[in-house]
Phi, psi and omega in degrees: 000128163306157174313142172229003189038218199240151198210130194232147167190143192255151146220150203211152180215123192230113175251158160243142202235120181256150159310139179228024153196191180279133208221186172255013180274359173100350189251167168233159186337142175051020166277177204248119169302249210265113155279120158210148194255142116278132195231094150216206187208143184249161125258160181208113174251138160181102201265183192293346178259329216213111176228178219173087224237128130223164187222143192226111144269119171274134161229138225224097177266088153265127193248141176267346203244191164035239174282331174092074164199157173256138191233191208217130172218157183223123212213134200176134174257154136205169202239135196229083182241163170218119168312106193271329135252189169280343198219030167197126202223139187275149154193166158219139215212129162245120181234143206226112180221129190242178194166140159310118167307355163264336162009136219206346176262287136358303177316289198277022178250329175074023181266138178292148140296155181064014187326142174203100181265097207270104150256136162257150131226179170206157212247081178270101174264136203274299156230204163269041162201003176232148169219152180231171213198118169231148183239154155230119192231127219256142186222119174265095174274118197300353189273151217221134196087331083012108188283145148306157154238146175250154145223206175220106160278142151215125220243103154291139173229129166230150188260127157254110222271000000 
């Protein structure tokens, strides 16, 4: 791969997240749960041995359900990969997600707080439209009484041209 030197992009998403089936929160089909924004940024550093990825999101819950308040959350990797060959390239990725615990978008999601995810992989592109991808990855949980967990993925990823 060529130098592609650093690369930056800014973003935002403003969604409204409606019911989509019958539900006990009190709403009926196509009412509106949530407004939510999302705001972040990305960087990309990556020389021919070496790259480096972090991404930051605020995402922003005004709940219609639950408390009726708007809560805040925050989420955000970063990546460290090194090439080991031309078609296998090694990395490690931390990635972190906090969130207000009243939150009501979380809640109906059943996602743990305070999340924290130590990945190692590594990266085989077979070719230019197939890669394989196996991770091992330690999930930290922030719940207290909640044991950690490891796993191991292994991923074909393909381009349909």
């Amino acid at each position: 791969p060529e130098d592609v030197g650093f690369q930056v992009s800014l973003f935002t998403m403003i969604q409204s997240i409606a019911e989509s089936a019958t539900s006990t929160l009190g709403s009926s089909v196509g009412s509106s749960l949530f407004e939510q924004t999302i705001i972040g940024f990305d960087a990309h550093y990556e020389t021919e041995m070496f790259d480096f990825t972090a991404e930051y999101f605020n995402i922003t819950n005004d709940s219609n359900i639950g408390d009726k308040q708007s809560h805040s959350a925050d989420a955000y990797y970063l990546q460290f990969g090194y090439r080991v060959y031309e078609a296998g390239k090694g990395y490690y990725r931390y990635a972190s997600l906090d969130f207000d615990d009243a939150d009501s978008y979380f809640q109906i999601l059943a996602t743990e707080n305070k999340q924290v995810h130590h990945v190692i992989g590594f990266r085989h592109d077979v070719d230019e439209v197939n890669s394989v991808k196996i991770e091992f990855d330690r999930f930290d949980r922030g719940v207290a009484g909640l044991k950690s967990s490891n796993s191991i993925k292994l991923q074909w990823s393909f381009l349909i041209p």
